[in-house]
Coordinates of C-alpha atoms in Angstrom, one line a residue:
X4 CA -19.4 7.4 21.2
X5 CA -16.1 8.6 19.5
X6 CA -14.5 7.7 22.9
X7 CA -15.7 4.2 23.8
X8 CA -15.3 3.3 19.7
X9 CA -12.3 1.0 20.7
X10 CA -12.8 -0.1 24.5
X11 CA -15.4 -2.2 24.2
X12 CA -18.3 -3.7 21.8
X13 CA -21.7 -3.0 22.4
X14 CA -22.9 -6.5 24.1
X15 CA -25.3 -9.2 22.4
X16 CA -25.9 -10.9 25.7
X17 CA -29.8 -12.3 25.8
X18 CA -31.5 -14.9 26.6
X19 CA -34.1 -15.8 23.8
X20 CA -36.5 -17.7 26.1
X21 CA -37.0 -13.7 27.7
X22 CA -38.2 -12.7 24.3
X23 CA -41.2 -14.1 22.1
X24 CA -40.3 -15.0 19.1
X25 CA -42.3 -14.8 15.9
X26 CA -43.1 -18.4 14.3
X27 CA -40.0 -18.8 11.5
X28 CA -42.6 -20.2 9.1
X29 CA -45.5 -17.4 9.4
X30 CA -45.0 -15.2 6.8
X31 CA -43.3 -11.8 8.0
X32 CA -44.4 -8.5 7.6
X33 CA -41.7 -6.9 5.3
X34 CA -39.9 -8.5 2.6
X35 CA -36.4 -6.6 3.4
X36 CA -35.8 -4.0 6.4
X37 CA -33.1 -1.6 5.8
X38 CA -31.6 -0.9 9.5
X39 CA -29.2 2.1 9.8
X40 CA -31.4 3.4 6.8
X41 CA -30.1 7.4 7.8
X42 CA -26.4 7.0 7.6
X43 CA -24.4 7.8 4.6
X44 CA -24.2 4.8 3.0
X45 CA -27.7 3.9 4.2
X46 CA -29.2 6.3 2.1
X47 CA -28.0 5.3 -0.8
X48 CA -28.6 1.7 -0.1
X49 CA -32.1 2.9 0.7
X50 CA -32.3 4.2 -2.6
X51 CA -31.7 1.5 -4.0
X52 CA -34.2 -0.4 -1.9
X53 CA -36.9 1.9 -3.3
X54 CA -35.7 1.2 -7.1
X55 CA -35.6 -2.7 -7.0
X56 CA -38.8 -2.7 -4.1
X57 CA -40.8 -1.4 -7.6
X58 CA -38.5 -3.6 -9.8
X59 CA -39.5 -7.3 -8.1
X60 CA -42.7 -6.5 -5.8
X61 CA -40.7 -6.7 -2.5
X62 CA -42.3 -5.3 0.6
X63 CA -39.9 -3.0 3.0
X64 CA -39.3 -0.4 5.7
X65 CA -36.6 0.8 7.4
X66 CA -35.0 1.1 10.6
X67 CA -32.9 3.0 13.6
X68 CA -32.7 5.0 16.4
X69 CA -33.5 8.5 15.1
X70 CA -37.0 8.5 13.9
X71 CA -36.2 12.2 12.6
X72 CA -33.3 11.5 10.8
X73 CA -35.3 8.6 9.1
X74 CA -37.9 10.4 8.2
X75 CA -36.1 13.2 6.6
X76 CA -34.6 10.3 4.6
X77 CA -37.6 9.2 2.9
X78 CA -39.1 12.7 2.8
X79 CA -36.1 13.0 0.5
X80 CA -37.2 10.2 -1.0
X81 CA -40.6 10.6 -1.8
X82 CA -39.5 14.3 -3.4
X83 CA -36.9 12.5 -5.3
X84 CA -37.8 9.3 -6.5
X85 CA -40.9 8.3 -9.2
X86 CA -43.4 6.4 -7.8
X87 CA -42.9 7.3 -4.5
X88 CA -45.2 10.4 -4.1
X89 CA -48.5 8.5 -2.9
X90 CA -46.2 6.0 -1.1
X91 CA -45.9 5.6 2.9
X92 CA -42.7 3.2 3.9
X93 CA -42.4 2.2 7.2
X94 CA -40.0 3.4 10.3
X95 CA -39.2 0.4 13.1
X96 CA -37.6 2.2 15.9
X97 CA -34.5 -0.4 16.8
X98 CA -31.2 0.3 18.9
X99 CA -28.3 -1.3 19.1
X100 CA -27.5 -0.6 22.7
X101 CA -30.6 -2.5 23.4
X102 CA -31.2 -6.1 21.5
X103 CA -34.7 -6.6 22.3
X104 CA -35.6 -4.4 20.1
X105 CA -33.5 -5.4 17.2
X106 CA -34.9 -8.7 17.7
X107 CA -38.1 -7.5 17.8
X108 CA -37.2 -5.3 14.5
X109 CA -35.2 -8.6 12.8
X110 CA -38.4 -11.1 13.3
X111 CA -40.9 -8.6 11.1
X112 CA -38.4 -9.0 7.9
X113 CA -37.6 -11.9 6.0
X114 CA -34.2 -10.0 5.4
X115 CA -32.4 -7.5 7.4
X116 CA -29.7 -5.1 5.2
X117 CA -27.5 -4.2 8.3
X118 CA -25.6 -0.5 7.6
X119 CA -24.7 0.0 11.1
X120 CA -21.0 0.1 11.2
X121 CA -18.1 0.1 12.1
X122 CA -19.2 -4.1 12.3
X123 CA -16.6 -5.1 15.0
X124 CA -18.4 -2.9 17.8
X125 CA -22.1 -2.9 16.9
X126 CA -22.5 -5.5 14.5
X127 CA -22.6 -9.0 16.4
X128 CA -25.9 -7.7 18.4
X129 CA -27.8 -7.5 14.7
X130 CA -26.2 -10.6 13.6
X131 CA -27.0 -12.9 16.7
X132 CA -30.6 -11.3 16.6
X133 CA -31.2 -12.3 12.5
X134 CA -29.8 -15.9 13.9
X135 CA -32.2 -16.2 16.8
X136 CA -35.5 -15.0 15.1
X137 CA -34.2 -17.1 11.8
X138 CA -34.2 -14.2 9.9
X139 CA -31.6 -13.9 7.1
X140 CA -28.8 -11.0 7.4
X141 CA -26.3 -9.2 5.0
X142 CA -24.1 -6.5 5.6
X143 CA -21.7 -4.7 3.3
X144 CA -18.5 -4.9 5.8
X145 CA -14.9 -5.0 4.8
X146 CA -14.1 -6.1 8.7
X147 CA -12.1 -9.7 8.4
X148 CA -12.2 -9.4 12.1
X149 CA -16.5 -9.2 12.5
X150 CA -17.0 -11.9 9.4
X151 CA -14.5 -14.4 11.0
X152 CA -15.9 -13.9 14.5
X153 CA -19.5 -14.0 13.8
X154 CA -18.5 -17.2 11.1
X155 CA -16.9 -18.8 14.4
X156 CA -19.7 -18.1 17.1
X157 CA -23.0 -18.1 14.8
X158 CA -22.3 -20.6 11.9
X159 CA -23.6 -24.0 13.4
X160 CA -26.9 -22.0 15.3
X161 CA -27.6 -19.8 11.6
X162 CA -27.5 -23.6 9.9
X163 CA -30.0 -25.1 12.5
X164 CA -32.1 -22.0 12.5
X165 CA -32.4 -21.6 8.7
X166 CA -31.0 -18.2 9.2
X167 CA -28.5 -16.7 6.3
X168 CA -26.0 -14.5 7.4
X169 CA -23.8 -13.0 4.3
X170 CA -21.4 -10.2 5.1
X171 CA -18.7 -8.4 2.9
X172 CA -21.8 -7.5 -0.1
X173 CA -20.2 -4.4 -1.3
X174 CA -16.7 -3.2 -3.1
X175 CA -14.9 -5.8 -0.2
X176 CA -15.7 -8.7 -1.4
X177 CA -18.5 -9.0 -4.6
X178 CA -15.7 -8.5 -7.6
X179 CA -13.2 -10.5 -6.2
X180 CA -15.5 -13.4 -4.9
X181 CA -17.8 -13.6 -7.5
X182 CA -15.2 -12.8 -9.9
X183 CA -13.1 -15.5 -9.0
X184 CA -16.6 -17.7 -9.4
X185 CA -16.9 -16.1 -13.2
X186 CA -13.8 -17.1 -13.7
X187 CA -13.2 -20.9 -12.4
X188 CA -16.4 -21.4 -15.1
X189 CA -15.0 -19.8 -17.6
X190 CA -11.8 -21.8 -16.9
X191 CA -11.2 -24.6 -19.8
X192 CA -8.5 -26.8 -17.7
X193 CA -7.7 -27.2 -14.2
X194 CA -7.2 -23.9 -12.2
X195 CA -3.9 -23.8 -9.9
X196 CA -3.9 -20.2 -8.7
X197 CA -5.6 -16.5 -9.6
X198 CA -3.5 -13.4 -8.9
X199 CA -6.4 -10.5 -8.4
X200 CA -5.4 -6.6 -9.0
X201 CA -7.6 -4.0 -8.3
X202 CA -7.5 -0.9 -9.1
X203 CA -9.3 2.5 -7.8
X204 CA -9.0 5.6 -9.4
X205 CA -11.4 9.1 -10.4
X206 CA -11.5 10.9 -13.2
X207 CA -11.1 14.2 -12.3
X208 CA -8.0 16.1 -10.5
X209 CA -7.3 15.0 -7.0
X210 CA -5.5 18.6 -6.6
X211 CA -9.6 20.2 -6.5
X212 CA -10.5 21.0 -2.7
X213 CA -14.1 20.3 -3.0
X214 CA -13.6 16.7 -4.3
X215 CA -10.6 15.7 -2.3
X216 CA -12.4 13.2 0.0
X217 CA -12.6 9.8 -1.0
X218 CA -14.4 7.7 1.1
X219 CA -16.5 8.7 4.7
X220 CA -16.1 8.5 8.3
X221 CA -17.4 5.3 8.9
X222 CA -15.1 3.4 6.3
X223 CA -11.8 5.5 7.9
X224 CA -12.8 4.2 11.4
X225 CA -13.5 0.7 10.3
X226 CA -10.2 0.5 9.0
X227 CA -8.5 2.3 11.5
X228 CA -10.1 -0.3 14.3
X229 CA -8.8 -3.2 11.8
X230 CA -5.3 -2.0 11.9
X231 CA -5.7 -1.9 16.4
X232 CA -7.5 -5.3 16.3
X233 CA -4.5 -7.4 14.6
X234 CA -4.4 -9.9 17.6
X235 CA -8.3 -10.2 17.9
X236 CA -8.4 -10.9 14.3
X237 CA -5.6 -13.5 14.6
X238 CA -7.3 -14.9 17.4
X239 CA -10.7 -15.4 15.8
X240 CA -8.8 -16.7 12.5
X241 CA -7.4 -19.3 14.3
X242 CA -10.3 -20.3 16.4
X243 CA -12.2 -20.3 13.1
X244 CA -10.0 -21.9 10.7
X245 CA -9.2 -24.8 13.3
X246 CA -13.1 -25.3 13.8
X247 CA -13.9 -25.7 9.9
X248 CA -10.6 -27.0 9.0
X249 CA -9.5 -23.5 6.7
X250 CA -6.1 -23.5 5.5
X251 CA -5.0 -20.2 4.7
X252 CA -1.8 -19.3 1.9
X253 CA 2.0 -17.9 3.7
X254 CA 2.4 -14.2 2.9
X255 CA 4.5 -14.4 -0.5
X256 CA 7.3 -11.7 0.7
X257 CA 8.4 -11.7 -2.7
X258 CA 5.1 -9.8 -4.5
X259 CA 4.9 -7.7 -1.3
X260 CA 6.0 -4.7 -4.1
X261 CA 6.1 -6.0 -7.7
X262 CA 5.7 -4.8 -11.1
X263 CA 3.4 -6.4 -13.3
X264 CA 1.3 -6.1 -16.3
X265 CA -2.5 -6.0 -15.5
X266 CA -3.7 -5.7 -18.9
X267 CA -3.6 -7.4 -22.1
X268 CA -4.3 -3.4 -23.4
X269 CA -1.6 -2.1 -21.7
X270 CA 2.1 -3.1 -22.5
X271 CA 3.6 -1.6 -19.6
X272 CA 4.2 -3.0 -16.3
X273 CA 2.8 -1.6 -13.3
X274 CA 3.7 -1.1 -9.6
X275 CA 1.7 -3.5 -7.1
X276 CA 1.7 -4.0 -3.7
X277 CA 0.1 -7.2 -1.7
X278 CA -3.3 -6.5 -0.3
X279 CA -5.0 -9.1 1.1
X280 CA -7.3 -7.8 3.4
X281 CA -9.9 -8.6 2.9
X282 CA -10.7 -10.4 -0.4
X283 CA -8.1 -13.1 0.4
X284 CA -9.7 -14.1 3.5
X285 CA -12.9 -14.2 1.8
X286 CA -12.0 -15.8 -1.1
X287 CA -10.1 -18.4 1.5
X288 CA -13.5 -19.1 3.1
X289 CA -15.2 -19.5 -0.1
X290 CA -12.5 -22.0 -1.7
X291 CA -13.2 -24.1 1.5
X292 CA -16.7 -24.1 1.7
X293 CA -16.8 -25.4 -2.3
X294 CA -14.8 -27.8 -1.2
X295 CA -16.4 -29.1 1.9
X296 CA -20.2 -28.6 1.2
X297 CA -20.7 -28.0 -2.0
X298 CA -18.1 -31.0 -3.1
X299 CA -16.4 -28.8 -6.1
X300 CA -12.8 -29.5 -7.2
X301 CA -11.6 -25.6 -6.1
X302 CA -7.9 -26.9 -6.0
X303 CA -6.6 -23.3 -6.2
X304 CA -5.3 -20.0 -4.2
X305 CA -6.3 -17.1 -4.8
X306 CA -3.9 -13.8 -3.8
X307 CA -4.8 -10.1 -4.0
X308 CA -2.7 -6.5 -4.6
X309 CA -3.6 -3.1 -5.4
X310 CA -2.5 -1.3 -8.2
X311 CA -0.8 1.5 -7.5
X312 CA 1.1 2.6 -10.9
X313 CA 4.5 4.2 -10.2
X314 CA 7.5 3.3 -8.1
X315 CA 6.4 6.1 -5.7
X316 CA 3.0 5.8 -5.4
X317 CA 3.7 2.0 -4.0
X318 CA 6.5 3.0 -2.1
X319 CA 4.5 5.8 -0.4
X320 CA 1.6 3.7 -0.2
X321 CA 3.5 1.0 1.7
X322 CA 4.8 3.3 4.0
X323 CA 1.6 4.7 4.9
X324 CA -0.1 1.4 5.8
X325 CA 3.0 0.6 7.8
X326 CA 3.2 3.8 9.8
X327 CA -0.7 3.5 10.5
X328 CA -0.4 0.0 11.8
X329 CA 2.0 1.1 13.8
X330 CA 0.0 4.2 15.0
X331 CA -3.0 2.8 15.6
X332 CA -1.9 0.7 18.3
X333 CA -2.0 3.7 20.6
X334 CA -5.4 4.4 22.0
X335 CA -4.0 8.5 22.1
X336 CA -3.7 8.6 18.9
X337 CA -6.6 6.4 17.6
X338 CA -8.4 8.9 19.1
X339 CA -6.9 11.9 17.1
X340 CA -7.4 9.5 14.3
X341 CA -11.2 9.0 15.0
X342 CA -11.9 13.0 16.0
X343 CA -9.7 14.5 13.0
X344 CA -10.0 12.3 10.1
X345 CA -9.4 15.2 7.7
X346 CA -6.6 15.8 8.6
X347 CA -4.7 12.3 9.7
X348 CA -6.0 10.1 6.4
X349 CA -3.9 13.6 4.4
X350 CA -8.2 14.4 2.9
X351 CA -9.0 11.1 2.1
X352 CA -11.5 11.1 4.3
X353 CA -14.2 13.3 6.5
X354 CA -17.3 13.1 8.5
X355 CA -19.5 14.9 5.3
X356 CA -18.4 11.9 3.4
X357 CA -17.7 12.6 -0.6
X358 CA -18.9 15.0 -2.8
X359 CA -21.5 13.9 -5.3
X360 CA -19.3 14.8 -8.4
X361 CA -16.4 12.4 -6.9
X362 CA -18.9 9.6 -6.3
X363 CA -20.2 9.6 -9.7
X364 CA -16.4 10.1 -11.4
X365 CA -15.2 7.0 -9.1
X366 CA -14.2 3.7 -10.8
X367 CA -12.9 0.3 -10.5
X368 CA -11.2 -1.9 -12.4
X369 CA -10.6 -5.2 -11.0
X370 CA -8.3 -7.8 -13.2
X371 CA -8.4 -12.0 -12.4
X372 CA -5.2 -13.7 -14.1
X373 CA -6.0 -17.1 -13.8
X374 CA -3.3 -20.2 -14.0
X375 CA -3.4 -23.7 -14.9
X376 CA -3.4 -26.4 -17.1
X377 CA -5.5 -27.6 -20.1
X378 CA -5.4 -31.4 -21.6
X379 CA -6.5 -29.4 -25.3
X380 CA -4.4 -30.8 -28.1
X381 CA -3.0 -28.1 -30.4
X382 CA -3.8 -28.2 -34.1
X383 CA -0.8 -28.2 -36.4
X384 CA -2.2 -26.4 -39.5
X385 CA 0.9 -27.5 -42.0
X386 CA 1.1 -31.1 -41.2
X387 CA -2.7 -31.0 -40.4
X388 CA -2.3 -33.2 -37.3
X389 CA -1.9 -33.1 -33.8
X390 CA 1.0 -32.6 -31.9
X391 CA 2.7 -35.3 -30.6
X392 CA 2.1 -36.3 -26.8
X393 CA 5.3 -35.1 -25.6
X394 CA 5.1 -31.8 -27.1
X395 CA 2.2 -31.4 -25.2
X396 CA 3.0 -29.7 -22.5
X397 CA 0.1 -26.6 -22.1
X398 CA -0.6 -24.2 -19.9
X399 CA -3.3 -21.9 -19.7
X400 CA -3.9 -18.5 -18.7
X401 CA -7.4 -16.7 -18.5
X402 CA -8.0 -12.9 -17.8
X403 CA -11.2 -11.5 -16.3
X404 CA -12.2 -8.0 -16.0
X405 CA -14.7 -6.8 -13.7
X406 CA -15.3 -2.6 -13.7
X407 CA -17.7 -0.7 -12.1
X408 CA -18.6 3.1 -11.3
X409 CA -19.2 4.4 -7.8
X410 CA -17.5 1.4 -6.6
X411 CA -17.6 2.4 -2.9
X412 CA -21.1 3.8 -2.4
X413 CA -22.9 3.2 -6.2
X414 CA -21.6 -0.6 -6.7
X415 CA -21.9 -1.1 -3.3
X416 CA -25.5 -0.5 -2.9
X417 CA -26.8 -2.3 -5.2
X418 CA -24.9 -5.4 -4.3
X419 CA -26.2 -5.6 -1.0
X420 CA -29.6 -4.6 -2.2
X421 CA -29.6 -7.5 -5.0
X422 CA -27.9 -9.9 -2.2
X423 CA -31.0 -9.0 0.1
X424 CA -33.5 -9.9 -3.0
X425 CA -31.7 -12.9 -3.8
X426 CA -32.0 -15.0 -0.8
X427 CA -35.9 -14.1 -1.2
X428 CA -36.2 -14.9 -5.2
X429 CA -33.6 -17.8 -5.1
X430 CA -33.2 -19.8 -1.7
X431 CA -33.8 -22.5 -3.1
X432 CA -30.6 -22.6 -4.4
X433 CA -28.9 -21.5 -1.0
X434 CA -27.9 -23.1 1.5
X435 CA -30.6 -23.6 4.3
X436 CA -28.5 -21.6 6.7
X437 CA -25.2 -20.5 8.2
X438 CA -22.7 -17.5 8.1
X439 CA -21.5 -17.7 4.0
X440 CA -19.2 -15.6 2.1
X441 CA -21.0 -13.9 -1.0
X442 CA -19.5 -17.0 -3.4
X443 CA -20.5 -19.4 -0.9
X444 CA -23.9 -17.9 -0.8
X445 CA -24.8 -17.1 -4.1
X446 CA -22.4 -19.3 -6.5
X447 CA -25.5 -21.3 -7.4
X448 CA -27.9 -18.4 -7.9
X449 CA -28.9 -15.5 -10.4
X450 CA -27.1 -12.8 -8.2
X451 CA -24.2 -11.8 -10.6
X452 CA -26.8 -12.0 -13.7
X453 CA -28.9 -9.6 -11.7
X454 CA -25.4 -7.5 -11.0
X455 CA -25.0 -7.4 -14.8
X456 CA -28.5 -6.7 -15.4
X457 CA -28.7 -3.6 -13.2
X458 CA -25.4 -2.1 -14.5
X459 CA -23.9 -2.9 -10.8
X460 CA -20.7 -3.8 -12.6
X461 CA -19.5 -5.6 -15.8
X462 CA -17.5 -9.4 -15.7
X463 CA -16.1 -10.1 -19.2
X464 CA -13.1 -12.5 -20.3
X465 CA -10.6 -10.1 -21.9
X466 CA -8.3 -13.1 -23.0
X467 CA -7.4 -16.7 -22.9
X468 CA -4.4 -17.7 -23.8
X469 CA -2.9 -21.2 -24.3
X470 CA 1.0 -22.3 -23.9
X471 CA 2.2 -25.4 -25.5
X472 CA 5.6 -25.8 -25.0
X473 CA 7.5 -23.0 -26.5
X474 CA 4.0 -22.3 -28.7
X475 CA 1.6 -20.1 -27.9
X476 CA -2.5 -19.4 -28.9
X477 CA -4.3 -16.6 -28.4
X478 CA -8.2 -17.7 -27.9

């Protein structure tokens, strides 16, 4: 597999009329199927599954290709997890190298949670199978490439099928999306543009040998094959954006490496560097879907960086995403990439995936710094009057803090699990169908209450301040 990871994708060629198709409004036999349940992050997502199954009455089951490794995962389970002893959850055999039987597997669920990565090469055959069967799909990719691609080629046939396709429910893109959601509502003026800064970082020494590995297999090769892929991905943008009508911001060369001061806490200024893969292009899809079917006044651009601290760090940083851009062009070397990625991502990442103790020490910290205008009137407190008209000249600018722990594999999770539970509990208040971003999805729904309520992550204003000409309030 290692050697055909970047030649070609596995094919989603059918013809549905060769396959029968369960009746979209009979009821189906599982609430939620978890497919690619015995992968890393499938377990954890299947763990997950089991908590909130008990939590809102959900029927499940999960699915894949290795019965064996699926059954040690919910022997694991049922030794593990309360409630679960007496219990008996399901295994659907379903391949991706053959689509009849991931449609067959997609039209016995109501939802399928799709952990089969990376997206790009397997992906498209569980998407266009969800479509077909008008099941409903989400996914927790970080591939811009897969989400635009499927957006293009599956969007108009999801909407007449009824079928919801949401991608990108994990880390990439929940805080940035939905944080950019929390923050237009908590917005008291007209939002121009929202600068987003995130931030990952552990709390114990990267210099330990047991905890050096940050992220797993799958995630490295995902993002290697999105650094080979840049003309693809260009392709499929353009195709996409010229279909729906997408406008998308210039690279600002200016803030490519910046200093800037995250947080209202902090007086110091920070090193920055752009990163806009792929929040931006997520939040970009959002923007336009507010503004084109849901009829919202979303007249403002949102940008994304990662916070990187010192001078050094960004500098090094930079240099590292250039040199593997570069790099990864060459199928040689993808390949020494893909068979050795100890030791080419310098321990960020392995095949064993992180150790439990760095999981659960992982955090993020994501900060929105939201611009615009207000039409308040200040208060003059001496002359006990208003300001006159042409002193009132305000700006506004709101901060938004989203954190959360295990941001890769904990936050993650549970996102997709609560995206998977809130298409059943509140579709209502969904679109009917197509391929949506989370905001576009869920803007209108209980999914980042339920994100609060779970301790998924935490969105709070942490300040709001007003500008009136060479005046200033703190709210």
């Amino acid at each position: 597999m290692e050697g055909k990871i970047f030649d070609q994708e596995t094919t989603a060629d059918h013809s549905p009329a060769k396959e029968q198709i369960a009746n979209i409004k009979s009821k189906r036999k599982y609430d939620i199927i978890v497919f690619g349940a015995s992968g890393f992050t499938g377990q954890f997502i299947v763990t997950e599954m089991a908590r909130f199954s008990q939590t809102y009455n959900l029927t499940w089951a999960i699915a894949g290709r290795n019965i064996i490794k699926l059954q040690n995962v919910l022997d694991k389970l049922y030794k593990t997890l309360d409630g679960y002893e007496d219990k008996k959850i399901d295994i659907i055999y379903a391949d991706v190298q053959d689509i009849k039987t991931v449609m067959r597997m997609a039209q016995t669920a109501s939802v399928v949670i799709n952990c089969v990565g990376p997206y790009y090469i397997y992906g498209e055959v569980v998407v266009k199978s969800c479509v077909l069967t008008s099941t409903h799909y989400v996914d927790i990719t970080g591939e811009p490439l897969f989400m635009e691609k499927m957006a293009y080629k599956y969007n108009r046939q999801a909407e007449e099928n009824n079928s919801i396709i949401v991608s990108a429910l994990g880390v990439t893109s929940v805080p940035t999306d939905l944080g950019v959601e929390f923050l237009y509502k908590n917005f008291s003026g007209e939002l121009k543009n929202v600068d987003v800064y995130m931030r990952i970082y552990t709390t114990i020494f990267l210099y330990e040998l047991p905890f050096s590995v940050f992220i797993h297999f799958g995630t490295w090769a995902s993002t290697i094959l999105h650094l080979a892929t840049k003309k693809q991905r260009l392709h499929y943008r353009n195709l996409l954006d010229e279909l729906m009508g997408i406008n998308r911001l210039e690279p600002n060369v200016s803030k490519i490496l910046h200093r800037r001061q995250v947080s209202t806490q902090r007086d110091n200024k920070e090193w920055c560097i752009t990163f806009p893969e792929p929040d931006q292009s997520v939040a970009a899809r959002s923007i336009h879907h507010a503004k084109t079917i849901d009829n919202l006044p979303y007249n403002f651009e949102v940008r994304n960086y990662f916070v990187l601290g010192s001078l050094l760090s960004a500098v090094l940083g930079l240099f590292l995403y250039v040199m593997l851009s570069i790099l990864s062009t060459f199928e040689v070397v993808r390949m020494f990439f893909i068979r050795f990625p100890r030791i080419f991502s310098m321990g960020v990442a392995s095949k064993t995936g992180p150790h439990k103790q760095k999981l659960e020490s992982s955090r993020m910290s994501l900060t929105l710094i939201g611009h615009g205008t207000t039409s308040a009137k200040p208060y003059d407190a001496n002359n006990q009057k208003e300001i006159a008209d042409k002193d009132n000249i305000a700006t506004r600018t709101t901060i938004l803090k989203v954190r959360a722990k295990n941001p890769g594999y904990g936050f993650t999770s549970k996102a997709v699990v609560l995206g998977a539970i809130t298409i059943i509990k509140d579709h209502i208040n969904i679109s009917k169908g197509g391929v949506l971003t989370p905001a576009a999805a869920f803007r209108n729904t209980q999914f980042l209450n339920r994100l609060m309520d779970h301790d998924a992550a935490v969105f709070e204003i942490e300040s709001d301040m007003v500008i009136y000409g060479q005046q200033s309030k703190l709210i």
